[in-house]
C-alpha positions as CSV (number, residue, x, y, z in Angstrom):
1,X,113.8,202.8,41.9
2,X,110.9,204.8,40.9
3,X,108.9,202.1,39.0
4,X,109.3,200.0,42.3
5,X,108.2,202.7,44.5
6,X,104.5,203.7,42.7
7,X,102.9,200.6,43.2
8,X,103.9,201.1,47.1
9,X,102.4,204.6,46.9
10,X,99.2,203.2,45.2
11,X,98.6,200.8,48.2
12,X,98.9,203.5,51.2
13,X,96.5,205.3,49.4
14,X,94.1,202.5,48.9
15,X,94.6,201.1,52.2
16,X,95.1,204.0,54.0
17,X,91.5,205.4,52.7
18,X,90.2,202.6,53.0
19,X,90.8,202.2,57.2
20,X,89.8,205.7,57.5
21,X,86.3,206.2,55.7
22,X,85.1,203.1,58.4
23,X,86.2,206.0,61.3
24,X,84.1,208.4,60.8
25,X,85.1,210.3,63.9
26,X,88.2,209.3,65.2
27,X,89.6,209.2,61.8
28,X,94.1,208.7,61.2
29,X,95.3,212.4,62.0
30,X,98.8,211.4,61.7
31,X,101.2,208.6,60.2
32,X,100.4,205.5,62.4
33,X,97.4,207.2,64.0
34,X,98.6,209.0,67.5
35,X,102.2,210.5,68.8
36,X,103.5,206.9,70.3
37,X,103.1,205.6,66.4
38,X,100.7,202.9,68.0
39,X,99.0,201.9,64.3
40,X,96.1,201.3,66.5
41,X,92.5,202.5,66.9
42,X,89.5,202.4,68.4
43,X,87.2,202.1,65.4
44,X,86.2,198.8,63.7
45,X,85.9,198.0,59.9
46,X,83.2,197.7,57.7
47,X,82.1,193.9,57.5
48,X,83.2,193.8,53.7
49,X,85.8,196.2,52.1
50,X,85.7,197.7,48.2
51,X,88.0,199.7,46.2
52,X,86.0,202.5,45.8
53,X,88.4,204.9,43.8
54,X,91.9,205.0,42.7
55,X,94.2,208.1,42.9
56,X,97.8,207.7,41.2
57,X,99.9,210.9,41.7
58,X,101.2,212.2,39.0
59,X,105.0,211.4,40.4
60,X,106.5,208.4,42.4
61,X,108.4,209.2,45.6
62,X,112.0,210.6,45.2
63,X,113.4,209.2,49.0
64,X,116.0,211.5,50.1
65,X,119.0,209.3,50.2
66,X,119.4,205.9,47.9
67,X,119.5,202.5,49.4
68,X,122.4,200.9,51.1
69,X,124.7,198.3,48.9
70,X,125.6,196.4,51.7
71,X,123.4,196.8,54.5
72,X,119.5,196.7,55.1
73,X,117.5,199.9,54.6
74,X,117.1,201.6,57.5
75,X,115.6,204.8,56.3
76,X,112.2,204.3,55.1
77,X,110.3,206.9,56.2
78,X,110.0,209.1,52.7
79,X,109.7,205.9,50.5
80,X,105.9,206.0,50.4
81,X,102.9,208.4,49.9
82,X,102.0,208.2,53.5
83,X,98.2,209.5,54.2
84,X,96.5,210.7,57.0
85,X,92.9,211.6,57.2
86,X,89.4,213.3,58.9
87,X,86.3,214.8,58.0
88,X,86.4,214.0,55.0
89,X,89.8,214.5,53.4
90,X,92.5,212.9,52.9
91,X,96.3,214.4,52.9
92,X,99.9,213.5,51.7
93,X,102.4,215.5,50.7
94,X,104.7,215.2,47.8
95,X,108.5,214.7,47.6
96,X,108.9,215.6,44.2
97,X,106.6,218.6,43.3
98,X,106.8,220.3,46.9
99,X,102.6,220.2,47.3
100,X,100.7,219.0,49.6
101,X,97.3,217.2,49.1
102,X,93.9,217.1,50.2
103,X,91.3,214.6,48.4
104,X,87.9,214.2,48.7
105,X,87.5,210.7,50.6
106,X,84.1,209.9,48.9
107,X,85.1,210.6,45.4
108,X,89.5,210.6,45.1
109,X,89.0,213.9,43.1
110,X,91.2,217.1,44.8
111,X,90.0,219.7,47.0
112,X,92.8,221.6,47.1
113,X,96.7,221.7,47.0
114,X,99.2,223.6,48.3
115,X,103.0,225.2,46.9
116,X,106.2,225.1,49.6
117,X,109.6,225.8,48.6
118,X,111.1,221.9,49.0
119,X,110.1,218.7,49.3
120,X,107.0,217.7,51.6
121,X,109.0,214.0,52.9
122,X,106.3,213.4,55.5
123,X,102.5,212.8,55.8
124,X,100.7,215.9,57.5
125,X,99.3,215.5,61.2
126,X,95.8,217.1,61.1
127,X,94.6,218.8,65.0
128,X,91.5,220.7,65.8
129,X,90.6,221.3,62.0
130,X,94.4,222.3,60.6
131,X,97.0,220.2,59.5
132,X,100.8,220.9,60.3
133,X,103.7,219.9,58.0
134,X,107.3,220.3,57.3
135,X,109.5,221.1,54.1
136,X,112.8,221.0,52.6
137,X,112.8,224.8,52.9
138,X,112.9,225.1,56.1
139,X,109.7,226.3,57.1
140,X,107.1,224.6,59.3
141,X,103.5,225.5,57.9
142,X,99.5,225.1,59.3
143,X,97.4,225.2,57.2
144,X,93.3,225.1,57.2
145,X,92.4,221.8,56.4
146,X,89.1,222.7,54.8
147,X,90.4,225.0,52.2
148,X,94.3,224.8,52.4
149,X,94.8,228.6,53.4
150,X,98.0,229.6,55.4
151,X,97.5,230.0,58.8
152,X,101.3,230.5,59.6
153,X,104.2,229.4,59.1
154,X,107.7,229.1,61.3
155,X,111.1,228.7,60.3
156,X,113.6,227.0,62.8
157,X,117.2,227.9,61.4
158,X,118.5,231.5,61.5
159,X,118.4,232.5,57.4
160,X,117.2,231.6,54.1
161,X,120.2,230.2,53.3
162,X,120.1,227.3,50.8
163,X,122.3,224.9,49.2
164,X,121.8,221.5,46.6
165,X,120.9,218.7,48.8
166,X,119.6,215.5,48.0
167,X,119.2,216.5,43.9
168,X,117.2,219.3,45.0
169,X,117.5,222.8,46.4
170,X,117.0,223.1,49.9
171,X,116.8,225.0,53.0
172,X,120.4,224.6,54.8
173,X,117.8,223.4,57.8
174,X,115.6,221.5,56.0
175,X,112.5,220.2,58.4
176,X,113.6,216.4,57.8
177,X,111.3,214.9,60.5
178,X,107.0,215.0,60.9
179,X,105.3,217.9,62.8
180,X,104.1,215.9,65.6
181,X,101.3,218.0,67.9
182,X,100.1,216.3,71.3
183,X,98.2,218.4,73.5
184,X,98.2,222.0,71.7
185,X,102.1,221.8,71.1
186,X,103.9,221.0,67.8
187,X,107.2,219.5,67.3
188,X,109.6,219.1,65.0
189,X,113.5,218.8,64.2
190,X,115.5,220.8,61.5
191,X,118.6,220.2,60.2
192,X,120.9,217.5,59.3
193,X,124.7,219.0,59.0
194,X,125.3,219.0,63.4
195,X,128.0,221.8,63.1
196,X,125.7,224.2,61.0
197,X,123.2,223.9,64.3
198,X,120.8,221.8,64.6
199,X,117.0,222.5,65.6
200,X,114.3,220.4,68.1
201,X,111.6,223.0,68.8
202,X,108.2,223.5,70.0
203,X,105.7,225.8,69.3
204,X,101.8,226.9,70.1
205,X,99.5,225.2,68.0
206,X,96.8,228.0,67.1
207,X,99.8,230.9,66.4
208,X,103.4,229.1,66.1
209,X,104.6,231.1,68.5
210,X,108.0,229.3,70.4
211,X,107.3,227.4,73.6
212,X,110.7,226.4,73.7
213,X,113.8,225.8,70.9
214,X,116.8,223.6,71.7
215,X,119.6,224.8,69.6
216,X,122.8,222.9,71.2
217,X,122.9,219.6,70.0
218,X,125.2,220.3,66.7
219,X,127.7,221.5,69.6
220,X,128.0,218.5,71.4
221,X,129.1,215.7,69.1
222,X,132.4,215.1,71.2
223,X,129.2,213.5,73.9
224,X,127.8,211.3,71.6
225,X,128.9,207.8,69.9
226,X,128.5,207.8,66.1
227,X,128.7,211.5,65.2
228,X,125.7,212.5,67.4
229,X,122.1,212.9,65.8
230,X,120.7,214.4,62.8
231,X,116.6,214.7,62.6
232,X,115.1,212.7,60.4
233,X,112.2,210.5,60.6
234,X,108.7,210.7,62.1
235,X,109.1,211.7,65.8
236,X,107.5,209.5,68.6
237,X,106.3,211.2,71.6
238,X,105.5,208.8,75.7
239,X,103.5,211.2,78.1
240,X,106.5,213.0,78.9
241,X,109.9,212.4,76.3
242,X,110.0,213.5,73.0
243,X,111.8,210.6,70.7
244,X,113.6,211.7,67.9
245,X,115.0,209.4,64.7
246,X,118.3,210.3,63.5
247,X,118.2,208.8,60.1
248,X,120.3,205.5,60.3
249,X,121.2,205.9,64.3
250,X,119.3,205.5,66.8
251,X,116.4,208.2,68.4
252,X,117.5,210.4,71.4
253,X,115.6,211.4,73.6
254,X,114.4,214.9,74.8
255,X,112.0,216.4,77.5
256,X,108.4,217.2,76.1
257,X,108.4,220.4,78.9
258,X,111.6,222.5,78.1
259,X,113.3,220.4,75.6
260,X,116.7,219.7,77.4
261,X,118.8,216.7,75.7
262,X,118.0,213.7,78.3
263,X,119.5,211.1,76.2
264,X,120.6,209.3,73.1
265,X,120.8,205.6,72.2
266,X,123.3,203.8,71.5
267,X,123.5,200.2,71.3
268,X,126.6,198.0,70.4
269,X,127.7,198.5,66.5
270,X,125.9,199.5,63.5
271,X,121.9,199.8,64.9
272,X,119.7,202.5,63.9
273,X,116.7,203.6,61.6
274,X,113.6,205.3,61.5
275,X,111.2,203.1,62.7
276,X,109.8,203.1,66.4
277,X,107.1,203.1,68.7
278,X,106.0,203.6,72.2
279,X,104.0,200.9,74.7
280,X,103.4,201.3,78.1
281,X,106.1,204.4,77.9
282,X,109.0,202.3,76.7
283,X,110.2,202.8,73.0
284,X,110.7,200.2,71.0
285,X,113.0,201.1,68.2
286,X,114.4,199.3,65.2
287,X,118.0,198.0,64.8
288,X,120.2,196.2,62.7
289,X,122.1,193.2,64.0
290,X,124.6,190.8,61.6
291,X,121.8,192.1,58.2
292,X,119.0,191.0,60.7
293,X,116.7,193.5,61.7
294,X,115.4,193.4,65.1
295,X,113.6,195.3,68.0
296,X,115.3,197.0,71.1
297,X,113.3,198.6,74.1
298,X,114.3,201.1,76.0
299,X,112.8,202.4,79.5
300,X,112.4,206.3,80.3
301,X,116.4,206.3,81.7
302,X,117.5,204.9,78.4
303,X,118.7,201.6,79.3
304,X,118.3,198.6,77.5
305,X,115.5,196.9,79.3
306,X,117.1,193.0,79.6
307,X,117.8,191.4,76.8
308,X,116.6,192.5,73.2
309,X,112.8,192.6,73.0
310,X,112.3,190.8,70.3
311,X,115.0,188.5,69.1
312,X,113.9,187.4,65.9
313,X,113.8,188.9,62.7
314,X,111.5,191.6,62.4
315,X,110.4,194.9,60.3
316,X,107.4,196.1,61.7
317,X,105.4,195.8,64.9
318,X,101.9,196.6,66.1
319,X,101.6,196.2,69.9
320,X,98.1,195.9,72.0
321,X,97.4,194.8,75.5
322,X,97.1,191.5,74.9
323,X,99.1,190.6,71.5
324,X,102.3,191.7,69.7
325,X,102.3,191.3,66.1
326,X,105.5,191.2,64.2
327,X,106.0,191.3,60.3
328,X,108.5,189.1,59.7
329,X,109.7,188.3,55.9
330,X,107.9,185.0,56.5
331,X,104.7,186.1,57.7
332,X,103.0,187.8,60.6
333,X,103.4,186.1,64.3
334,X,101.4,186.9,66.6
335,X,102.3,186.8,70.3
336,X,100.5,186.9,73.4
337,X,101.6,189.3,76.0
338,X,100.3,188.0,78.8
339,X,101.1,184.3,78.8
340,X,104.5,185.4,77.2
341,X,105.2,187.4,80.6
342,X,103.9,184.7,83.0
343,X,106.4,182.0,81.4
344,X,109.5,185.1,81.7
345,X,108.2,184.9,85.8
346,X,108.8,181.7,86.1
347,X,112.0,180.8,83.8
348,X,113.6,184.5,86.1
């Protein structure tokens, strides 16, 4: 597994550079640019791309849990070096020796790295000149993104306790999904065993002070199909609902403004994963159907909107006014939205 998964760290890191040294001020402050996981921006490319500089870590990615036997992968969120960047700098964090990052975009050589107790699973969100990240132990941390120096740090479960999870030692609340922040507000999730409590909280960007902490959705697994949710994955955020993977289920769904529960997702049989997105504030969120993965949507109630949004084969998407793109294991299809909807007008 690990000689398969450093090549795939190699390329974000080339590519992901590589997309944000053409932006020089919007730059990619967080995994797939912005809170509804667009993978879209404003900026253009340079006419003609080089490889400028290389950077191999010194340790391929150790993913959380091992692939399925029998089904697809669902849960590829830690599987990769993911990078975001600005001014400058580039950030990751590490899985394996609990750092995180910061490389000098021009040159590939390090600025400055930074010690936390667990593993660092996801790529750092960077806001107003810090960069906000989560950890195996527990603890949510900002940072300065200049110089790496602690800012503060929060932790969401009630102790230090800790336990061997995963091969490694961990919090017993481990922060399992990104630190998203839209609008001055971070969010995250911590936890993953429900009836040891689990954590969806939101705190003030400049001091980490709470805004608000839902604590009751380890209590209510009788409610929900499948066990209920455990947080993990990067969190997807529509003007007003919080989205939040549960690992191999599917995302529920939770007010931005106090954090009550609104809903969770639950479509027919096995159907889940960590990949989603938001367009025109529906979610879009991976599933599994017969080994085939495909894309549901979902409106702000949580119904399925009609039939599933894309029935073909798919694992990724990139969504814009006028095209879809899917990845497909054949290629990339390109759709367009707008002829695509006239013909649904008239065959309805």
């Amino acid at each position: 597994m690990k000689k398969l998964l450093i090549p795939i760290s190699l390329i974000c890191l080339i590519f992901g550079i590589n997309c944000c040294t053409s932006e020089k001020q919007e730059g990619w402050p967080t995994y797939r640019h912005d809170a509804a996981r667009s993978a879209i921006t404003t900026g253009t490319l340079a006419s003609r791309l080089y490889l400028r500089w290389i950077y191999k870590p010194a340790h391929a990615p150790q993913p959380a849990w091992y692939q399925p036997s029998e089904e697809l992968p669902r849960m590829q969120d830690d599987n990769a070096y993911f990078v975001t960047a600005a001014d400058g700098i580039a950030y990751f964090g590490c899985s394996v020796d609990n750092k995180v990052y910061a490389l000098d975009i021009l040159e590939g050589e390090e600025k400055w790295t930074f010690f936390t107790q667990g593993p660092v699973r996801f790529a750092p969100t960077i806001y107003k000149g810090n960069i906000y990240f989560g950890s195996d132990d527990g603890y949510v941390y900002c940072l300065k993104a200049k110089n790496g120096k602690l800012i503060w740090k929060f932790r969401a479960g009630p102790n230090e306790k800790k336990l061997l999870g995963n091969e490694r030692m961990i919090s017993l609340w481990p922060v399992r999904t990104s630190v998203l922040v839209d609008n001055g507000i971070v969010y995250f999730g911590a936890g993953i065993f429900p009836y040891e409590g689990l954590y969806i909280c939101a705190l003030d960007a400049g001091d980490g002070d709470i805004i608000w902490k839902n604590d009751t959705m380890g209590d209510r697994l009788y409610e929900l199909k499948y066990s209920g949710i455990s947080p993990h994955g990067y969190l997807i955020a529509s003007d007003s609902i919080l989205y939040v993977p549960s690992g191999r289920s599917m995302p529920a769904a939770f007010s931005k403004t106090n954090g009550k529960f609104l809903y969770y997702l639950t479509p027919q049989g096995k159907s889940g994963g960590t990949w989603g997105l938001v367009s025109d504030n529906t979610l879009i969120a991976g599933v599994e159907r017969n080994g085939i993965p495909v894309k549901t949507s979902y409106d702000k109630t949580g119904e399925t909107e009609g039939d599933v949004f894309a029935s073909f084969g798919g694992s990724d998407m990139v969504i814009t006014p006028n095209i879809a793109c899917v990845l497909t294991g054949k290629g990339i299809y390109a759709i367009d939205r707008i002829k695509y909807l006239a013909i649904k007008e008239k065959l309805e």
